[in-house]
Coordinates of C-alpha atoms and ligand atoms in Angstrom, one line a residue:
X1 CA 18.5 118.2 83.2
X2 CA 18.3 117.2 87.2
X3 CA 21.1 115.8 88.5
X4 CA 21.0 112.7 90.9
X5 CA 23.9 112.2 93.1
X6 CA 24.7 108.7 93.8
X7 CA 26.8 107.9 96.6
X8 CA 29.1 104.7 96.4
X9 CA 30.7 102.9 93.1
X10 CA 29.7 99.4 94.0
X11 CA 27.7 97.4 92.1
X12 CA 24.3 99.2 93.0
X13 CA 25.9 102.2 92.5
X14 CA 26.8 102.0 89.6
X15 CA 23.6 100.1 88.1
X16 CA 21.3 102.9 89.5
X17 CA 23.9 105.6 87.9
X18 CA 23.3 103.3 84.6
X19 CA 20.1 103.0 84.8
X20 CA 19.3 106.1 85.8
X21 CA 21.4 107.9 82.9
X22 CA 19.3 106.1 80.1
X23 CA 16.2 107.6 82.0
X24 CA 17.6 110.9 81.2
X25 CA 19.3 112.3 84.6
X26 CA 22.2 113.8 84.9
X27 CA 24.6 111.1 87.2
X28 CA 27.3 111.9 89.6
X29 CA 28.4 108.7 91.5
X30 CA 31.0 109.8 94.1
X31 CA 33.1 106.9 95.4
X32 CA 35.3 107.4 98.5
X33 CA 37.4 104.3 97.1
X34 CA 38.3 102.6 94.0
X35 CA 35.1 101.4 91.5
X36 CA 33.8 98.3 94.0
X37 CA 36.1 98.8 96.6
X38 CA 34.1 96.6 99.3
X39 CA 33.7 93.7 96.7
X40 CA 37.5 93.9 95.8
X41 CA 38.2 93.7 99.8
X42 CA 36.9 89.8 99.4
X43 CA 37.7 89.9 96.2
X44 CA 39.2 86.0 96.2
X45 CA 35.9 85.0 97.8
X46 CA 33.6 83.3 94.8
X47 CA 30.2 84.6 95.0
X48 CA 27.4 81.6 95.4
X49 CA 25.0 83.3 93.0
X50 CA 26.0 82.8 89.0
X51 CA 26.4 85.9 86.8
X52 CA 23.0 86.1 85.4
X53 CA 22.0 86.8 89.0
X54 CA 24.6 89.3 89.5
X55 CA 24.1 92.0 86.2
X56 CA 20.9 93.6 85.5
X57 CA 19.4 93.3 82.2
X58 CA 20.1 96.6 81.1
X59 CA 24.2 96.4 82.1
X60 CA 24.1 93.1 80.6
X61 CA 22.9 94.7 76.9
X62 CA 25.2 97.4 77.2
X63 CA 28.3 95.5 77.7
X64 CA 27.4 93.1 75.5
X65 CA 27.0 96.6 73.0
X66 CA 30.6 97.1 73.4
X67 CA 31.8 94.2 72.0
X68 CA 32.6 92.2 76.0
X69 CA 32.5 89.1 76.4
X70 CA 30.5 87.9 79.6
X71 CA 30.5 85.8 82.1
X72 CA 28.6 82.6 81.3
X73 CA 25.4 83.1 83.0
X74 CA 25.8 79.8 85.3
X75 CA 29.2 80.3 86.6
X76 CA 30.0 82.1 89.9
X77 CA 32.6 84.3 89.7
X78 CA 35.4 85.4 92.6
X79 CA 34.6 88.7 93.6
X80 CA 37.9 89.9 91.9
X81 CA 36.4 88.9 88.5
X82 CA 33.5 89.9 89.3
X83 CA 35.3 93.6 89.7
X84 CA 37.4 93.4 86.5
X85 CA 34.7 91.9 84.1
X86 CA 31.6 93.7 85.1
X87 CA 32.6 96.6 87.5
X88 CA 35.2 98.2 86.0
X89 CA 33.5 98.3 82.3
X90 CA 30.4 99.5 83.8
X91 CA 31.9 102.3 85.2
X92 CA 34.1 102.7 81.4
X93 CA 30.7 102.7 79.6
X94 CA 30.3 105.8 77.2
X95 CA 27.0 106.7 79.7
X96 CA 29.0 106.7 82.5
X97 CA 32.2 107.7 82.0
X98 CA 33.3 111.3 83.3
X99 CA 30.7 110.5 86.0
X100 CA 32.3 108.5 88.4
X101 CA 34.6 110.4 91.1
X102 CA 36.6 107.9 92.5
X103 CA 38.6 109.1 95.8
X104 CA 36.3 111.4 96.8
X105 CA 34.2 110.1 99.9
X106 CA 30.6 111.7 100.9
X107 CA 31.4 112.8 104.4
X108 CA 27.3 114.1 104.9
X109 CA 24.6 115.1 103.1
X110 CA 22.0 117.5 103.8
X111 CA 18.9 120.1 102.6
X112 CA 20.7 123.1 101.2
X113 CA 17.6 125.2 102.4
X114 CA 16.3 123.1 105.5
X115 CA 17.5 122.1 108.9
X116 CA 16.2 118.2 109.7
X117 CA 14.0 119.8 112.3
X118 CA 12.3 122.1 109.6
X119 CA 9.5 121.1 107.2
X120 CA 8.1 117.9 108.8
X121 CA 5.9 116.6 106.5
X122 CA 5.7 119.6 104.4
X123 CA 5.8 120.4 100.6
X124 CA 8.4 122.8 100.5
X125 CA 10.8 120.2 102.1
X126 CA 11.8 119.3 98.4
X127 CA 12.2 122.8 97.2
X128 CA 15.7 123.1 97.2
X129 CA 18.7 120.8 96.1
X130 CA 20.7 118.6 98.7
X131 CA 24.1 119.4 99.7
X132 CA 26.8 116.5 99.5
X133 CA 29.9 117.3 101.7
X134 CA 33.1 116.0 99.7
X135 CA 36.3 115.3 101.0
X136 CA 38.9 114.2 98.3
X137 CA 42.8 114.6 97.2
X138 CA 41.9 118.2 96.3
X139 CA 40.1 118.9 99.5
X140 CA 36.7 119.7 100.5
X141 CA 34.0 121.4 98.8
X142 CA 29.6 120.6 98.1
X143 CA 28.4 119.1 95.1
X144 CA 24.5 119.8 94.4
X145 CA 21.7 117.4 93.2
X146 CA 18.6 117.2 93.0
X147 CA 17.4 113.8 94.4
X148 CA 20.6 111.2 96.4
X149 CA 20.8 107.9 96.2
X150 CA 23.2 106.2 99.3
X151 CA 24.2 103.1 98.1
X152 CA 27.4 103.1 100.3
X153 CA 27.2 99.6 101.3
X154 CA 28.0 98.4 105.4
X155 CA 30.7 96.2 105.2
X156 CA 33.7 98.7 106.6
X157 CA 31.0 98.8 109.6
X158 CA 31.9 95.8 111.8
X159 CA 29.6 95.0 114.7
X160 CA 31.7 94.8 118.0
X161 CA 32.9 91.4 119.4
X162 CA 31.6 91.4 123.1
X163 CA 28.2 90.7 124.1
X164 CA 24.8 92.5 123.1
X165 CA 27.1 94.0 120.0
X166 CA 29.4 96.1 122.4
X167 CA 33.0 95.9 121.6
X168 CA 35.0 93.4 124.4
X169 CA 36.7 95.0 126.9
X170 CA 40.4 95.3 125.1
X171 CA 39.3 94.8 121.9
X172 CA 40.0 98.5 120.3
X173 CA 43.6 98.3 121.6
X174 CA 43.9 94.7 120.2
X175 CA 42.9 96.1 116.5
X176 CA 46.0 95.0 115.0
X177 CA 45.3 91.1 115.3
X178 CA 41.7 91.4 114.3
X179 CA 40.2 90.8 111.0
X180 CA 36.9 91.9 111.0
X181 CA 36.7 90.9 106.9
X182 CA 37.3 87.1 105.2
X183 CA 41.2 87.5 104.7
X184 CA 43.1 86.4 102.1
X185 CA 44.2 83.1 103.7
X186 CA 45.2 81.2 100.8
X187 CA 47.4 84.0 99.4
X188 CA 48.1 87.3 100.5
X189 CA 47.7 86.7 104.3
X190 CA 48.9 83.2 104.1
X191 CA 51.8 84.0 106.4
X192 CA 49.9 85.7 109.0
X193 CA 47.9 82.5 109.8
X194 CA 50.9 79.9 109.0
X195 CA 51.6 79.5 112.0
X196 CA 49.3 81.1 114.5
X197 CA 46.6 79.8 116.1
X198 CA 43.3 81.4 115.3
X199 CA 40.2 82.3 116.9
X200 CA 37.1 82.8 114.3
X201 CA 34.0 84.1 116.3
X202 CA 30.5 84.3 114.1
X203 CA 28.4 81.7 112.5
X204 CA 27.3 83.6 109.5
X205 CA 28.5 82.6 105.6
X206 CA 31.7 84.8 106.5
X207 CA 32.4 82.6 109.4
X208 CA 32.1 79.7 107.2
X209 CA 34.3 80.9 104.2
X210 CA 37.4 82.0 107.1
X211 CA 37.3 78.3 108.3
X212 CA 37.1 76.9 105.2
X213 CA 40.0 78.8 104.2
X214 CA 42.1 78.3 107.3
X215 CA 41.5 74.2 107.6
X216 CA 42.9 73.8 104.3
X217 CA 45.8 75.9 104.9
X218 CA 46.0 73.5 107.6
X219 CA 45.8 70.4 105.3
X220 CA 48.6 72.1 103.8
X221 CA 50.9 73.6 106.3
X222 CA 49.7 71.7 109.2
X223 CA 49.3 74.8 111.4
X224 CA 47.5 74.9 115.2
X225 CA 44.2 74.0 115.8
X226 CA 41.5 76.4 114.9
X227 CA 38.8 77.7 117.7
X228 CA 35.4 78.3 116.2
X229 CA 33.3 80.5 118.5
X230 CA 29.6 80.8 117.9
X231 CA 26.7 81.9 120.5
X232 CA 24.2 79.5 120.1
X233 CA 24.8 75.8 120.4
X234 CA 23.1 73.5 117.6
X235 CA 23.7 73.7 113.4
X236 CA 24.4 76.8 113.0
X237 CA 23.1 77.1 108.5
X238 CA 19.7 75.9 107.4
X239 CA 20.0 73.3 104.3
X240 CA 17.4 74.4 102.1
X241 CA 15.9 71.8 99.6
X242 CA 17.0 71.4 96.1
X243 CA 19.0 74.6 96.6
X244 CA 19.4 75.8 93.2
X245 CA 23.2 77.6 95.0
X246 CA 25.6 74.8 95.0
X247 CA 27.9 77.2 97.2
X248 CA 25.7 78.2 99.1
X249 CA 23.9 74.7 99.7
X250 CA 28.3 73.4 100.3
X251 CA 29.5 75.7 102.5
X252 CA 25.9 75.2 105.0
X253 CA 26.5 72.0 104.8
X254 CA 30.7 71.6 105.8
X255 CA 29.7 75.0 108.4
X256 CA 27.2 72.2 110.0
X257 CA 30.2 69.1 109.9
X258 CA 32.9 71.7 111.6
X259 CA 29.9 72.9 114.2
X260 CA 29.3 69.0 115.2
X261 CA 33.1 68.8 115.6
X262 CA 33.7 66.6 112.0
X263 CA 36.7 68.9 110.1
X264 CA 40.0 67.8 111.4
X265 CA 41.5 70.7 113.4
X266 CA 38.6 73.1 113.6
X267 CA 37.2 72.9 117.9
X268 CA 33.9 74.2 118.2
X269 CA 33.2 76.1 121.3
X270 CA 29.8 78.0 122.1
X271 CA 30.6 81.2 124.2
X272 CA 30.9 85.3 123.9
X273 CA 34.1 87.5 123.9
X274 CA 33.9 89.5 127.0
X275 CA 37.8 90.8 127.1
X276 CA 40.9 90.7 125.1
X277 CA 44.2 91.1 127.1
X278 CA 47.6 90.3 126.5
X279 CA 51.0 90.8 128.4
X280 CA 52.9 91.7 125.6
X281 CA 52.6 93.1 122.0
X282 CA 53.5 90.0 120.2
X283 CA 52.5 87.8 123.5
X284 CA 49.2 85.5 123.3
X285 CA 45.9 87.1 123.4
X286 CA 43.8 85.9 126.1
X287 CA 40.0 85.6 125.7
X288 CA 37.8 86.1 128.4
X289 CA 34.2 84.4 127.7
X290 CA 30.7 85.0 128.9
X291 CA 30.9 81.4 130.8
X292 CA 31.9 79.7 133.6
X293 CA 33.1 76.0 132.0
X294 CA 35.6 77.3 129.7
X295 CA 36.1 81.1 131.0
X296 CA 39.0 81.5 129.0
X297 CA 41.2 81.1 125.7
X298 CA 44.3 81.1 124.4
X299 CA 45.0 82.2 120.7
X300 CA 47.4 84.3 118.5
X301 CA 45.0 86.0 116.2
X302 CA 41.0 86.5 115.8
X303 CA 38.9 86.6 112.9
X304 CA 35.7 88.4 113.8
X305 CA 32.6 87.6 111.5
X306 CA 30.2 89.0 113.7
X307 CA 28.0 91.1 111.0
X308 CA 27.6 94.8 109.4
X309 CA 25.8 98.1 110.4
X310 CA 25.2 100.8 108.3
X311 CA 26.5 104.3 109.0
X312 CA 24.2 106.4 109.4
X313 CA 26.1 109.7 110.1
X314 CA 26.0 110.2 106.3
X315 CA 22.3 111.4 106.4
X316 CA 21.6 112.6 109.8
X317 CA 20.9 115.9 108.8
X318 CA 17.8 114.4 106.6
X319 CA 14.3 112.6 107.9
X320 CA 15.1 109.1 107.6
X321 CA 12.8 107.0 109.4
X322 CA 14.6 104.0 110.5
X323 CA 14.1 100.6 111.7
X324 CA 15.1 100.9 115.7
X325 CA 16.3 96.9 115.0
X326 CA 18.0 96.6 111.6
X327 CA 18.5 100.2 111.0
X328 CA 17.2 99.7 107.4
X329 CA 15.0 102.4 106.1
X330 CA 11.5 101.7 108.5
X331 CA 8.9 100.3 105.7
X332 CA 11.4 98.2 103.8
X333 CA 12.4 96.5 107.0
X334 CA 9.2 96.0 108.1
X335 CA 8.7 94.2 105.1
X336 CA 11.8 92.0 105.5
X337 CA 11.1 90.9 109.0
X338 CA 7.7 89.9 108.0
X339 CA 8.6 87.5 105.5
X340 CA 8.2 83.9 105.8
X341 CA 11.2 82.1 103.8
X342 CA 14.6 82.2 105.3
X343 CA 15.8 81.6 101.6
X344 CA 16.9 84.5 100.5
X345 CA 16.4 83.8 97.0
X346 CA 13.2 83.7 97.5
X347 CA 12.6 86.9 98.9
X348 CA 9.4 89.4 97.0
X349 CA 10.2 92.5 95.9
X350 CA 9.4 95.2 98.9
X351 CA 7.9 97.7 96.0
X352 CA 8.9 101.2 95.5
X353 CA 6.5 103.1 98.6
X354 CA 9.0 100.7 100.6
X355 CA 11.8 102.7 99.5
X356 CA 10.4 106.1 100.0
X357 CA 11.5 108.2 103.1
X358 CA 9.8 111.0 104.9
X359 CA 12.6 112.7 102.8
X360 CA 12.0 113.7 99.4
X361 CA 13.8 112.2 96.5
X362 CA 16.5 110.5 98.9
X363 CA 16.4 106.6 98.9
X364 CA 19.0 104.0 101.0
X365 CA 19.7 101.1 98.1
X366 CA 21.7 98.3 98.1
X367 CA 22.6 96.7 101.0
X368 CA 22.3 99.0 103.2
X369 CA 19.2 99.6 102.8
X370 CA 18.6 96.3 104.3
X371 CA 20.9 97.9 107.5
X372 CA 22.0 94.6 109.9
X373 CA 20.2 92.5 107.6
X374 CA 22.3 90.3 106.0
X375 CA 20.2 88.4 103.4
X376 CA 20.6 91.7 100.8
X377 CA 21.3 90.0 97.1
X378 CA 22.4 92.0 93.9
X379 CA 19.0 90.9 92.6
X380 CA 17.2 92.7 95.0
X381 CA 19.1 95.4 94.5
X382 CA 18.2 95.7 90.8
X383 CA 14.2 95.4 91.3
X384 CA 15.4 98.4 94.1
X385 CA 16.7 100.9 91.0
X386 CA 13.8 100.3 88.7
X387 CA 11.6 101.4 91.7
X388 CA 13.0 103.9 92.7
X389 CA 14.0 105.5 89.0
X390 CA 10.8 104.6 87.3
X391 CA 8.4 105.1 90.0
X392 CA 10.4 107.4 92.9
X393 CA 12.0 110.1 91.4
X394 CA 10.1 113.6 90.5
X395 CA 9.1 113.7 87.0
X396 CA 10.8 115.7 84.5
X397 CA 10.5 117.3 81.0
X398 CA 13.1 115.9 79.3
X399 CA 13.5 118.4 76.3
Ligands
FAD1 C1 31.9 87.8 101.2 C2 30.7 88.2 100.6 C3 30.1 87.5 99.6 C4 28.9 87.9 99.0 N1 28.4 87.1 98.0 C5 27.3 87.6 97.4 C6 26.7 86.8 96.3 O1 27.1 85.7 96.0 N2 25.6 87.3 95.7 C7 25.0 88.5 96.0 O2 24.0 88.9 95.4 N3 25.5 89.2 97.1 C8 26.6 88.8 97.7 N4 27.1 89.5 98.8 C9 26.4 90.7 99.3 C10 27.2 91.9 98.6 O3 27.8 92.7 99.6 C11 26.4 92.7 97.8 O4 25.5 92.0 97.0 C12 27.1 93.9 97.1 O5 28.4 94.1 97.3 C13 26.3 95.1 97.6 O6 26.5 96.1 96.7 P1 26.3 97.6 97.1 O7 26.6 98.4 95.9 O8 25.0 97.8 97.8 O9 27.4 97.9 98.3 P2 29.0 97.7 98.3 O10 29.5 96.7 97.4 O11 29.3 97.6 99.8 O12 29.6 99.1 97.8 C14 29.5 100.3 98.5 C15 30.5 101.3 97.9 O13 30.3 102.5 98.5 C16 31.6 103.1 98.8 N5 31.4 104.1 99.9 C17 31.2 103.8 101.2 N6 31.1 104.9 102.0 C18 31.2 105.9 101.1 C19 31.2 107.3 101.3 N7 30.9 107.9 102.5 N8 31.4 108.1 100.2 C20 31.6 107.6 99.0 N9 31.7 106.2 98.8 C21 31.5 105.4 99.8 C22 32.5 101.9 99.1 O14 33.8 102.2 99.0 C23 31.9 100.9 98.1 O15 32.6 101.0 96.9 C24 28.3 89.1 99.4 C25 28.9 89.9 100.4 C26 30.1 89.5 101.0 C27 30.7 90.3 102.1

């Protein structure tokens, strides 16, 4: 039976590995982590899409085989929940289980028999198995398979602070006072903004769940003002009509009151991080910023939204063709930027030759294969699988 190696245990991950197990292949899904260890990091976050957006019809019918109970189809559930009531039995599932290597990260993968440089375009690029480098508790060693998926996900891949995506000047020696995820601000970093006052720089839905988070502490707690930084003046979140996400549609719409200056305590200021500095360890941090009306800053902490990349050290050692702007696999990309809506609801399936890469039987799911794109949905990702696992991978004779 061929083996395909899947690297990552998030939600993609283990779909594919699901999916791709009742299609007969072998599965290995290596996760560096725990089982959906980037969805646990926001994990008191509530997603805006319901469950019946976020299972696939096949993990829905085999959870619901094992006796489960499931999340009602309408209801949005925190990311933790979403962990602990789909995740985690996924990964428990008779078809999975004794596949899933948790704690042992995928440090490269490559052509057992071919350099990068070596079969452009040619046939016998697929005639051996890949190599994927592991690095776990025991050590390191290679695991074999015949076709990878990467499904590793970008969010412990901040983009940098300063302008044009650099990191500010200061900003690597400041680490310790930058969150560069949604903290837990309501409960277990609840003491760590109490009192401080806080910089939050980005105008994405991350941007807007910090704030919302840290003007109710201040509700509560009454703490310091909070300084929103975004680059662009104007409403920063399109309302779309009759949006069928509630969250979504709430959180655009109180991002645009705190952007016009309307939430008690939240200042909005329109600007770019050029330095970090401060005189002491525990002293203020002062912000330089790209203009000359309000040059400078004065906060405790900073909470930097500014977007994802993937990593793409994993597979440099394979042809990847690559999107020189998103960094999402070239076709698929393509495809993306070309699109009309904005709603990413609405988005059409790129179809499976947009998943296929100059090399053979390995494929980018998940999000990221949508690289700095942030509009990547769970749904997506499902249509992604079945593409790739009905109409990608090599063929086989399964007796
Ligand atoms: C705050 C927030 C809210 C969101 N809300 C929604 C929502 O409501 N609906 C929706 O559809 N989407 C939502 N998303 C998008 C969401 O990220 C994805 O839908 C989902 O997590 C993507 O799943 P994934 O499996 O592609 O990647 P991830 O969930 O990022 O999983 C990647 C996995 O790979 C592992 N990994 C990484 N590198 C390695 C390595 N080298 N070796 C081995 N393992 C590795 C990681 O530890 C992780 O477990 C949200 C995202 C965020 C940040």
């Amino acid at each position: 039976m061929p083996t395909l190696g899947i690297i990552g245990a998030g939600p993609i991950g283990l779909e594919c590995g699901l999916y791709a197990s009742q299609s007969g292949w072998d599965v290995e899904i290596f996760e560096r982590d725990r089982v959906g260890a980037h969805v646990r990091d926001w994990g008191h976050v509530e997603l805006f899409s319901p469950w019946r957006l976020n299972r696939s019809p096949w993990s829905e019918e085999a959870l619901r085989d094992t006796g489960l109970t499931l999340g009602h189809p309408d209801e949005c559930p925190t990311g933790r929940e979403f962990v602990q009531r789909h995740l985690e039995p996924l990964a428990q599932l008779d078809q999975l289980a004794g596949s899933v290597r948790t704690g042992t990260e995928v440090v490269e993968v490559a052509r057992q028999h071919a350099l990068k440089d070596e079969y452009i375009g040619a046939e016998g690029r697929s005639g051996g198995p890949f190599l994927l480098h592991l690095k776990g508790d025991a050590g390191e060693t290679y695991a074999r398979a015949d076709a990878v998926v990467d499904a590793t996900g970008v969010y412990h891949e901040p983009n940098g602070l300063g302008p044009g995506g650099l990191k500010a000047v200061g900003e690597t020696s400041h680490r310790d006072r930058i969150a560069y995820d949604i903290p837990d601000i309501g409960g277990d970093d609840r003491t760590k903004y109490c009192t401080d006052t806080t910089l939050v720089v980005g105008s994405g839905y991350s941007a807007v769940t910090s704030l919302r988070q840290l003007a109710e502490l201040r509700r509560q707690e009454g703490q310091p003002e909070i300084i929103w930084l975004r680059r662009h003046p104007g409403a920063p979140y399109e309302i779309i009509d009759d949006d069928p996400l509630d969250q979504r549609r709430d959180l655009s719409e109180w991002g645009n009151a705190a952007a016009r200056g309307e939430i008690d305590g939240i200042v909005p200021a329109v600007g770019i991080v050029e330095s970090i500095h401060s005189e002491s360890t525990d002293g203020p941090l002062e912000i330089g910023l790209d203009q000359s009306e309000h040059p400078s800053l004065q906060v405790d902490r900073i909470i930097a939204n500014v977007g994802y990349r993937p990593d793409n050290s994993l597979h440099r050692e394979l042809q990847v063709h690559q999107c020189y702007a998103t960094e999402g696999p070239i076709d698929l990309a393509a495809t993306l930027l070309g699109g009309d809506s904005t709603d990413c609801l609405e988005q059409e399936a790129a179809g499976a030759d947009a998943l296929a890469n100059p090399e053979p039987n390995f494929f980018l799911l998940g999000a990221k294969s949508y690289g700095r794109n942030s509009s990547f949905l769970l749904k997506n990702g499902f249509q992604q699988i079945r593409d790739v696992v009905d109409g990608l991978l090599p063929e086989f004779d399964a007796a």
